[in-house]
Every structure is written in C-alpha cells, then in structure tokens.
C-alpha cells in the first residue's frame, strides 16, 4: 500500500525516476513547511514562494538523496538554504551575519488582530523580535517536531550546542514577551 | 548533581525526552533549589505559550502551483526521448500507396486529385465561387476520414496505427471516425494502437461523444499503461463527468498500486 510507505521509500522512488511520488511527500509536509517559513518570515506570500522553491529544489537535487537520514531532516536542510538564498537576494547590500540578527517585521491588519487572541498576537510579536538564529532553532524544536539530534545534524553542530541555543532562545523570548505584555509570564 | 547539570537537561525536559531516573533527579533538585525551580517554571511557561500560535493553512494556489511544476518537470523528462521527424511521419501515411491494398491506392489518387484541383484553382487565379473551394476542402477531409476509418479496420497493427495517425490530422472528425477511434480504444488487441487512440481522442475531447466514451472505457481497460494515459487525459481536460469512473477504478481490487496512486492524484487535481 502506498499510504504505508515511509518518506524515505517515497523519496528514493522520486530519486529513481518516479517523480510523481513527490506529490505524496508534498501532501504530507507542505503545511508544516509553510508554517516554518511563515514563522521565520512573517509573510504568507513569501512563505508560499519558498515552499514552492523547496519542492522545486527537491526535484532538481533528487539524485543527491542518499536515504541515510530522515527525509524531513534533508527537507529542512534544503528549506534553510532556500531561506538563506532568499535573504541574500532580498538584501544583497547587508552582510548575511547582520541579517541573521535582524528582527523580522510582522504587521497584522486590524481584522487579523481581531481574529487572533491577545496572547497569540503578543507571542507572534515577541517571536518576531527574537534574532533570526535563535528564532530558527526554537521553531525547529517547538513546531517542526524535530529532535535535538536531528537539528544538530541539520545545523552541522553538536547536540549540546543545539540544547544551549534552545535554552537561551526561550529565556530571551520570555524577556521580550514580558516587556511586551508589561506583566508576568506565567 | 549541580545546578549546571540540571539546567543542561531543561531542554530535554521541555520536549519530554527524559528517562524516569533523570526526571526523578530533576524533581528532587528543584524541590530543594528555588533558583532552578523558578527558571524551569518560566521556561515551561514560555514553551507552553508558544502553543497559542495556530498552524496556518496556505492558500490553495500553493497546491496548484506545485502540481503544475511537477507536471512540467515530468513533461520535460518525457521530452528527452527522441521525436519522430515530421517528414518521416508524412512518409508513413503515404506508405500504403506503394505497399498497400489497391483500394488505398485509389483513395490516395483521388485525394491527390482533389489537392491538385484546389492548387490549380489558386494558381490560375480564379476568383469567386468560394463555395466550390470549401466544398472541395470538405471532400478532401471526408476522404481522409474514410481512409482513416478503413485503416482502423485492418488486421495489421501497423496499418491501424497509421489509421490513428491519419485521424489526428482531421480538422472536423465526423461521428463515424470518432466511433471508430473509440471502438479501437475499447477492442483493439494491440496496446500501442490503443495508446495512440487515447492520444488522438485527446485532440477531439470537446466532442460530447468522446467525453462519454472516455468515461465509459476506463472500467473496461486492463492495461496499466492505457489506464494511466486515460487518467492523464481526464485530468488534463478537467472532465468532471469522469470523476465517478475514476472513483470506481480506484475501488477495483486488481488495480495496480501505481495506477491507483495516479488515479487518486488525478482526482485531487480535478477537484481543485
């Protein structure tokens, strides 16, 4: 049965020429991937473009898939590269390391603000103020269901470093949230 | 355990990745250490609060764009196969004149005669009588169709393939030709002829007879290749009437799993 096939088997089929199987992987992963980009960039339009770009790259680099690590780890690796390339294109005049520390700008229309609860708005604003590198590691561990080991593989660093980053990111986010709400965290 | 050791395990605690023993150690420590307890409480509070951000559904255009991209990529892969040269194709249509039945030779002679008449008409610069020219053109078309239909009925598969190829070049096929093509699709013993018939019918899909025939034939085809070609056709022309027959096909127990997947994807695409 197709539905019982793992992501790895599917991607191996795509690599070996059954490219139509990418549709199954798309159906399984495009929503989390879209939300990953949405939390990184704050823009749905940009996030949709980036998701499209990731699947385009998967097709073009399908020959390089080795099947050693989880498909999602490989996919988020491509997703990160896609995002970095997008930042490069967006602000070629700014050095990349400075962009990483730049906070993103999220603007909500009054309707959107009404739709979401006050908590969600505050948290979105706080997350947006967190420097990109910290935000990324936090999003990967909190929302994308990746284990610290997988994030370490993805970022090319030690698992201890990932945990330290997550710890630091939550602490900083707590401070920002506290300042924005003007009250207590819990 | 020192405070430092305990703090290093906070991230594991947040994602619930601690063993029972480690959990007990942490609980013992924070019960006795107010500073670590306070830090863990505020980390947990933020970690939980991150859950208020809902998962957002992307616009449906994202899906449409993806499937268009995948389709284009697949087509590009297909185009790498060598194409038949146009001249070669024309030669194959005329081969029956030299090698075929005398009836074809006669048909072709008549065809050339009509072509010659039309050409002569233009060369001599005659004016007026446009009705006559259109009559002649119609007759050429009808000759071509008659020839195609008779070729489709030949015992040799290559003759029948020529019949399909000839029918592709018909501007306005009559119901006789369409019926002959549908009949070929349903009953021809040769898979290549059936596949060629699917391609030919694709060009004439806006004829009601074709739409009906395509929806019906899906249940009778047993070859995965023909099934996939038909699914492609149905999806490409967005034939909503064929949705039921696609659904029935998916239910078939003997269906090849790849065809099933293809049909399911097709259904999704039509539904978009």
Coordinates of C-alpha atoms in Angstrom, one line a residue:
Chain A
X1 CA 0.0 0.0 0.0
X2 CA 1.2 3.5 -0.9
X3 CA 0.0 5.1 2.3
X4 CA 2.1 2.8 4.4
X5 CA 5.3 3.7 2.5
X6 CA 7.7 5.7 4.5
X7 CA 9.0 9.1 3.4
X8 CA 12.4 7.6 2.8
X9 CA 11.0 4.9 0.4
X10 CA 8.9 7.6 -1.4
X11 CA 11.9 9.9 -1.8
X12 CA 14.0 7.0 -3.1
X13 CA 11.4 6.4 -5.7
X14 CA 11.4 10.0 -6.7
X15 CA 15.2 9.9 -6.9
X16 CA 14.9 6.8 -9.2
X17 CA 12.6 8.4 -11.6
X18 CA 9.1 8.0 -10.2
X19 CA 8.8 11.8 -9.8
X20 CA 5.0 11.7 -9.4
X21 CA 5.5 10.3 -5.9
X22 CA 6.8 13.7 -4.8
X23 CA 3.1 14.6 -4.7
X24 CA 2.6 12.3 -1.7
X25 CA 5.6 13.9 0.1
X26 CA 4.1 17.3 -0.8
X27 CA 0.8 16.4 0.7
X28 CA 2.4 15.1 3.9
X29 CA 4.8 18.0 4.5
X30 CA 3.8 21.2 2.8
X31 CA 1.6 22.6 5.6
X32 CA 4.3 22.3 8.3
X33 CA 6.9 23.6 5.9
X34 CA 4.7 26.6 5.1
X35 CA 4.3 27.3 8.8
X36 CA 8.1 27.0 9.3
X37 CA 8.6 29.8 6.7
X38 CA 5.6 31.8 8.0
X39 CA 7.2 31.9 11.5
X40 CA 10.5 32.8 10.0
X41 CA 9.4 35.5 7.6
X42 CA 6.0 36.6 8.9
X43 CA 4.7 36.7 5.3
X44 CA 2.3 34.1 3.7
X45 CA 3.2 35.2 0.2
X46 CA 6.9 34.8 0.7
X47 CA 6.3 31.5 2.6
X48 CA 4.3 30.1 -0.3
X49 CA 7.1 31.0 -2.8
X50 CA 9.7 29.4 -0.5
X51 CA 7.7 26.2 -0.2
X52 CA 7.4 26.0 -3.9
X53 CA 11.1 26.7 -4.2
X54 CA 11.9 23.9 -1.7
X55 CA 10.0 21.3 -3.7
X56 CA 11.5 22.6 -7.0
X57 CA 15.0 22.0 -5.4
X58 CA 14.0 18.6 -4.2
X59 CA 13.2 17.6 -7.8
X60 CA 16.3 19.1 -9.1
X61 CA 18.6 17.7 -6.5
X62 CA 16.7 14.3 -6.2
X63 CA 19.8 12.5 -7.4
X64 CA 21.7 13.6 -4.3
X65 CA 19.3 12.0 -1.9
X66 CA 21.1 9.2 0.0
X67 CA 18.4 8.0 2.2
X68 CA 20.7 7.9 5.2
X69 CA 18.9 10.5 7.4
X70 CA 15.2 11.2 7.8
X71 CA 13.5 12.8 4.8
X72 CA 12.4 15.8 7.0
X73 CA 15.9 16.5 8.1
X74 CA 17.0 16.6 4.4
X75 CA 14.0 18.7 3.5
X76 CA 14.6 21.2 6.3
X77 CA 18.2 21.4 5.2
X78 CA 17.0 22.5 1.7
X79 CA 14.4 24.8 3.4
X80 CA 17.2 26.6 5.3
X81 CA 19.3 27.0 2.2
X82 CA 16.2 28.3 0.3
X83 CA 15.6 30.8 3.1
X84 CA 19.2 31.9 3.2
X85 CA 19.2 32.4 -0.6
X86 CA 16.0 34.4 -0.2
X87 CA 17.6 36.7 2.4
X88 CA 20.7 37.1 0.2
X89 CA 18.6 38.2 -2.7
X90 CA 16.4 40.4 -0.6
X91 CA 19.2 42.4 0.9
X92 CA 22.4 42.0 -1.0
X93 CA 23.8 45.1 0.5
X94 CA 23.6 43.8 4.1
X95 CA 26.1 41.2 5.2
X96 CA 24.5 37.9 6.0
X97 CA 25.6 37.8 9.6
X98 CA 23.8 41.1 10.2
X99 CA 20.6 39.9 8.6
X100 CA 20.6 36.9 10.9
X101 CA 20.5 39.2 13.9
X102 CA 17.8 41.4 12.3
X103 CA 14.4 41.1 13.8
X104 CA 11.6 40.4 11.3
X105 CA 8.7 42.7 10.8
X106 CA 5.2 41.3 11.2
X107 CA 2.3 43.5 10.5
X108 CA -1.2 42.4 11.1
X109 CA -4.3 44.0 9.7
X110 CA -6.9 45.1 12.2
X111 CA -9.1 42.2 11.1
X112 CA -6.3 39.7 11.7
X113 CA -5.7 41.2 15.1
X114 CA -9.4 40.6 16.0
X115 CA -9.3 37.0 14.8
X116 CA -6.4 36.1 16.9
X117 CA -6.4 36.2 20.7
X118 CA -4.3 38.7 22.5
X119 CA -1.9 36.0 23.6
X120 CA -1.2 34.9 20.1
X121 CA -0.6 38.4 18.9
X122 CA 1.8 39.1 21.8
X123 CA 3.6 35.8 21.2
X124 CA 3.9 36.5 17.5
X125 CA 5.3 39.9 18.1
X126 CA 7.7 38.6 20.7
X127 CA 8.9 35.8 18.4
X128 CA 9.4 38.3 15.6
X129 CA 11.7 40.4 17.8
X130 CA 13.9 37.4 18.6
X131 CA 17.0 37.3 16.4
X132 CA 16.7 35.0 13.4
X133 CA 19.2 32.4 14.5
X134 CA 17.5 31.8 17.9
X135 CA 14.1 32.0 16.3
X136 CA 15.0 29.3 13.8
X137 CA 16.3 26.8 16.4
X138 CA 13.3 27.4 18.6
X139 CA 10.8 27.0 15.7
X140 CA 12.5 23.8 14.6
X141 CA 12.3 22.2 18.0
X142 CA 8.9 23.6 19.1
X143 CA 6.8 23.4 16.0
X144 CA 8.5 21.2 13.4
X145 CA 8.8 18.2 15.7
X146 CA 12.5 17.7 15.1
X147 CA 14.6 16.1 17.8
X148 CA 17.7 18.0 19.0
X149 CA 19.8 15.3 17.4
X150 CA 18.2 16.0 14.0
X151 CA 18.5 19.8 14.4
X152 CA 22.2 19.2 15.2
X153 CA 22.6 17.3 12.0
X154 CA 20.7 20.0 10.1
X155 CA 22.8 22.8 11.5
X156 CA 26.0 20.9 11.4
X157 CA 26.8 21.3 15.1
X158 CA 26.9 19.4 18.4
X159 CA 23.7 18.3 20.1
X160 CA 24.8 20.2 23.3
X161 CA 25.1 23.4 21.3
X162 CA 21.5 23.0 20.0
X163 CA 20.2 22.5 23.5
X164 CA 22.1 25.5 24.8
X165 CA 20.7 27.6 21.9
X166 CA 17.1 26.4 22.6
X167 CA 17.6 27.2 26.3
X168 CA 18.9 30.7 25.5
X169 CA 16.2 31.4 22.9
X170 CA 13.4 30.6 25.4
X171 CA 14.9 32.7 28.0
X172 CA 15.3 35.7 25.6
X173 CA 11.8 35.2 24.2
X174 CA 10.5 35.2 27.8
X175 CA 12.1 38.6 28.5
X176 CA 10.7 40.1 25.2
X177 CA 7.3 38.7 26.0
X178 CA 7.5 40.1 29.5
X179 CA 8.4 43.5 28.2
X180 CA 5.6 43.5 25.6
X181 CA 2.9 42.3 27.9
X182 CA 4.1 44.6 30.7
X183 CA 3.1 41.8 33.2
X184 CA 4.1 38.4 34.3
X185 CA 5.0 35.5 32.0
X186 CA 3.0 32.7 33.8
Chain B
X1 CA 24.0 17.0 40.7
X2 CA 25.0 20.6 40.4
X3 CA 22.6 23.3 39.2
X4 CA 24.6 23.4 35.9
X5 CA 24.0 19.7 35.3
X6 CA 20.3 20.2 35.9
X7 CA 19.9 23.3 33.7
X8 CA 21.5 21.4 30.8
X9 CA 18.7 19.0 30.9
X10 CA 15.9 21.6 30.8
X11 CA 15.6 21.5 27.0
X12 CA 15.1 17.7 27.2
X13 CA 12.5 18.1 29.9
X14 CA 10.6 20.6 27.7
X15 CA 10.2 18.1 24.9
X16 CA 9.6 15.2 27.3
X17 CA 12.8 13.4 26.5
X18 CA 14.0 12.4 29.9
X19 CA 14.2 9.0 31.4
X20 CA 12.3 8.2 34.6
X21 CA 15.5 8.3 36.6
X22 CA 16.5 11.7 35.1
X23 CA 13.1 13.1 35.8
X24 CA 13.3 12.0 39.4
X25 CA 16.7 13.5 39.8
X26 CA 15.4 16.8 38.4
X27 CA 12.3 16.8 40.7
X28 CA 14.5 16.2 43.7
X29 CA 16.8 19.0 42.8
X30 CA 14.2 21.6 42.0
X31 CA 12.3 20.8 45.2
X32 CA 15.4 21.9 47.1
X33 CA 16.7 24.7 44.8
X34 CA 14.3 27.7 44.4
X35 CA 16.5 29.3 41.8
X36 CA 16.4 26.3 39.4
X37 CA 12.7 25.8 40.1
X38 CA 12.0 29.4 39.1
X39 CA 13.9 29.1 35.9
X40 CA 12.3 25.9 34.9
X41 CA 8.9 27.3 35.7
X42 CA 9.4 30.4 33.4
X43 CA 10.9 28.3 30.6
X44 CA 7.9 25.9 30.8
X45 CA 5.5 28.8 30.8
X46 CA 7.0 30.3 27.6
X47 CA 7.3 26.8 26.0
X48 CA 3.6 26.2 26.6
X49 CA 2.6 29.7 25.5
X50 CA 4.3 29.1 22.1
X51 CA 1.4 26.7 21.6
X52 CA -1.0 29.6 21.2
X53 CA 0.3 30.3 17.7
X54 CA -2.1 28.3 15.4
X55 CA -1.0 26.3 12.4
X56 CA -2.0 28.3 9.4
X57 CA -3.3 26.7 6.2
X58 CA -1.7 28.0 3.0
X59 CA -3.8 29.2 0.1
X60 CA -5.0 26.6 -2.4
X61 CA -2.8 28.3 -5.1
X62 CA 0.2 26.7 -3.4
X63 CA -1.1 23.2 -4.3
X64 CA -2.0 24.3 -7.8
X65 CA 1.5 25.7 -8.4
X66 CA 3.1 22.6 -7.1
X67 CA 1.2 20.3 -9.3
X68 CA 1.8 22.5 -12.3
X69 CA 5.5 22.5 -11.6
X70 CA 5.6 18.7 -11.1
X71 CA 3.7 18.2 -14.4
X72 CA 6.1 20.5 -16.3
X73 CA 9.0 18.6 -14.8
X74 CA 7.6 15.3 -15.8
X75 CA 6.9 16.6 -19.3
X76 CA 10.5 17.9 -19.6
X77 CA 11.7 14.4 -18.6
X78 CA 9.5 12.9 -21.3
X79 CA 10.8 15.3 -24.0
X80 CA 14.2 13.8 -23.7
X81 CA 13.0 10.9 -25.7
X82 CA 13.8 11.2 -29.4
X83 CA 11.0 12.7 -31.5
X84 CA 9.8 11.4 -34.9
X85 CA 10.7 13.8 -37.6
X86 CA 7.7 15.4 -39.3
X87 CA 8.8 14.2 -42.7
X88 CA 9.2 10.6 -41.5
X89 CA 5.6 10.8 -40.2
X90 CA 4.3 12.1 -43.5
X91 CA 6.1 9.3 -45.3
X92 CA 4.5 6.7 -43.1
X93 CA 1.0 8.0 -44.1
X94 CA 1.7 7.6 -47.7
X95 CA 3.3 4.2 -47.4
X96 CA 0.1 2.3 -48.2
X97 CA 0.1 3.9 -51.7
X98 CA 3.2 1.8 -52.5
X99 CA 2.7 -1.2 -50.4
X100 CA -1.0 -1.4 -49.5
X101 CA -4.3 -2.6 -50.9
X102 CA -5.4 -1.3 -54.3
X103 CA -8.3 0.4 -52.5
X104 CA -5.9 2.7 -50.7
X105 CA -4.0 3.5 -53.9
X106 CA -7.3 4.6 -55.4
X107 CA -8.2 6.6 -52.3
X108 CA -4.9 8.3 -52.4
X109 CA -5.2 9.0 -56.1
X110 CA -8.5 10.7 -55.5
X111 CA -7.0 12.6 -52.6
X112 CA -4.2 13.9 -54.8
X113 CA -6.7 14.7 -57.5
X114 CA -8.6 17.0 -55.2
X115 CA -5.5 18.6 -53.8
X116 CA -4.4 19.2 -57.4
X117 CA -7.7 20.7 -58.3
X118 CA -7.6 23.1 -55.4
X119 CA -4.0 24.0 -56.1
X120 CA -4.8 24.5 -59.8
X121 CA -7.7 26.7 -58.8
X122 CA -5.5 29.0 -56.9
X123 CA -2.6 29.0 -59.4
X124 CA -4.9 30.0 -62.3
X125 CA -6.0 32.9 -60.2
X126 CA -9.7 32.2 -60.5
X127 CA -11.9 34.4 -58.4
X128 CA -15.3 33.9 -56.9
X129 CA -17.0 30.7 -56.3
X130 CA -15.6 30.3 -52.7
X131 CA -18.4 27.8 -52.0
X132 CA -16.9 25.4 -54.5
X133 CA -13.5 25.6 -52.8
X134 CA -14.9 24.9 -49.4
X135 CA -16.9 22.0 -50.9
X136 CA -13.7 20.6 -52.3
X137 CA -11.9 21.0 -49.0
X138 CA -14.7 19.2 -47.3
X139 CA -14.5 16.4 -49.7
X140 CA -10.7 16.1 -49.1
X141 CA -11.4 16.0 -45.4
X142 CA -14.1 13.4 -45.8
X143 CA -11.8 11.3 -48.0
X144 CA -9.1 11.4 -45.3
X145 CA -11.7 10.3 -42.7
X146 CA -12.9 7.4 -44.8
X147 CA -9.3 6.3 -45.3
X148 CA -8.6 6.6 -41.6
X149 CA -11.7 4.5 -40.7
X150 CA -10.9 1.8 -43.2
X151 CA -7.3 1.6 -42.0
X152 CA -8.5 1.3 -38.4
X153 CA -10.3 -1.9 -39.5
X154 CA -7.2 -3.6 -40.9
X155 CA -5.8 -6.8 -39.5
X156 CA -2.3 -5.4 -39.3
X157 CA -1.5 -3.4 -36.2
X158 CA 0.8 -1.0 -38.0
X159 CA -1.9 -0.3 -40.6
X160 CA -4.3 0.5 -37.7
X161 CA -1.6 2.8 -36.2
X162 CA -1.5 4.6 -39.4
X163 CA -5.2 5.0 -39.3
X164 CA -5.0 6.6 -35.9
X165 CA -2.2 8.9 -37.1
X166 CA -4.2 10.0 -40.1
X167 CA -7.3 10.7 -38.0
X168 CA -5.2 13.0 -35.8
X169 CA -4.9 15.3 -38.8
X170 CA -8.6 15.6 -39.4
X171 CA -10.0 19.1 -38.8
X172 CA -13.6 18.2 -38.1
X173 CA -14.0 14.5 -37.4
X174 CA -17.5 13.1 -38.1
X175 CA -19.2 10.7 -35.7
X176 CA -18.1 7.8 -37.8
X177 CA -14.4 8.4 -37.2
X178 CA -14.9 9.1 -33.5
X179 CA -16.8 5.9 -33.1
X180 CA -14.1 4.0 -34.9
X181 CA -11.5 5.5 -32.7
X182 CA -13.5 4.7 -29.5
X183 CA -14.0 1.2 -30.9
X184 CA -10.3 0.9 -31.4
X185 CA -9.7 2.1 -27.8
X186 CA -12.1 -0.5 -26.4
X187 CA -11.4 -3.5 -28.5
X188 CA -8.1 -3.3 -30.2
X189 CA -5.8 -6.2 -29.2
X190 CA -2.6 -4.1 -29.6
X191 CA -1.7 -1.9 -26.7
X192 CA 0.2 0.6 -28.9
X193 CA -2.8 1.1 -31.1
X194 CA -5.0 1.7 -28.0
X195 CA -2.5 4.2 -26.6
X196 CA -2.3 6.1 -29.9
X197 CA -6.1 6.1 -29.9
X198 CA -6.1 7.8 -26.5
X199 CA -3.8 10.5 -27.8
X200 CA -6.0 11.0 -30.9
X201 CA -9.1 11.3 -28.8
X202 CA -7.4 13.9 -26.6
X203 CA -7.5 16.2 -29.6
X204 CA -11.2 15.7 -30.0
X205 CA -12.2 15.8 -26.4
X206 CA -14.7 18.7 -26.9
X207 CA -17.0 16.3 -28.8
X208 CA -19.7 15.0 -26.5
X209 CA -19.3 11.5 -27.9
X210 CA -15.6 11.5 -26.8
X211 CA -16.4 12.7 -23.3
X212 CA -19.0 9.9 -22.9
X213 CA -16.8 7.3 -24.4
X214 CA -13.8 8.1 -22.3
X215 CA -15.7 7.9 -19.0
X216 CA -17.1 4.5 -20.0
X217 CA -13.9 3.0 -21.3
X218 CA -12.0 3.5 -18.1
X219 CA -13.7 0.5 -16.4
X220 CA -13.1 -1.9 -19.3
X221 CA -9.3 -1.2 -19.8
X222 CA -7.0 -3.7 -18.1
X223 CA -3.6 -2.4 -19.1
X224 CA -2.0 -0.1 -16.6
X225 CA -0.4 1.9 -19.4
X226 CA -3.7 2.6 -21.1
X227 CA -5.3 3.4 -17.7
X228 CA -2.6 5.9 -16.9
X229 CA -2.9 7.5 -20.3
X230 CA -6.7 7.8 -19.8
X231 CA -6.3 9.3 -16.3
X232 CA -3.9 11.8 -17.8
X233 CA -6.5 12.7 -20.5
X234 CA -9.3 13.0 -18.0
X235 CA -7.2 15.2 -15.7
X236 CA -5.9 17.4 -18.5
X237 CA -9.3 18.2 -19.8
X238 CA -10.7 18.5 -16.3
X239 CA -13.5 16.1 -17.3
X240 CA -15.8 16.2 -14.2
X241 CA -18.2 13.7 -15.6
X242 CA -15.4 11.1 -15.4
X243 CA -15.0 11.5 -11.6
X244 CA -17.3 8.6 -10.9
X245 CA -15.5 6.3 -13.2
X246 CA -12.2 7.4 -11.6
X247 CA -13.6 6.6 -8.2
X248 CA -14.8 3.2 -9.4
X249 CA -11.4 2.5 -10.9
X250 CA -9.7 3.2 -7.5
X251 CA -12.1 0.7 -5.9
X252 CA -11.1 -2.1 -8.3
X253 CA -9.2 -4.7 -6.3
X254 CA -7.0 -5.9 -9.1
X255 CA -5.8 -2.4 -9.9
X256 CA -2.0 -1.8 -10.0
X257 CA -1.0 0.2 -6.9
X258 CA 0.8 2.8 -9.0
X259 CA -2.2 3.3 -11.2
X260 CA -4.3 3.7 -8.0
X261 CA -2.0 6.4 -6.7
X262 CA -2.1 8.1 -10.1
X263 CA -5.9 8.0 -10.1
X264 CA -6.0 9.4 -6.6
X265 CA -3.7 12.2 -7.5
X266 CA -5.8 12.8 -10.6
X267 CA -9.0 13.1 -8.6
X268 CA -7.3 15.6 -6.3
X269 CA -6.3 17.7 -9.3
X270 CA -9.7 17.6 -10.9
X271 CA -11.2 18.6 -7.5
X272 CA -9.0 21.7 -7.3

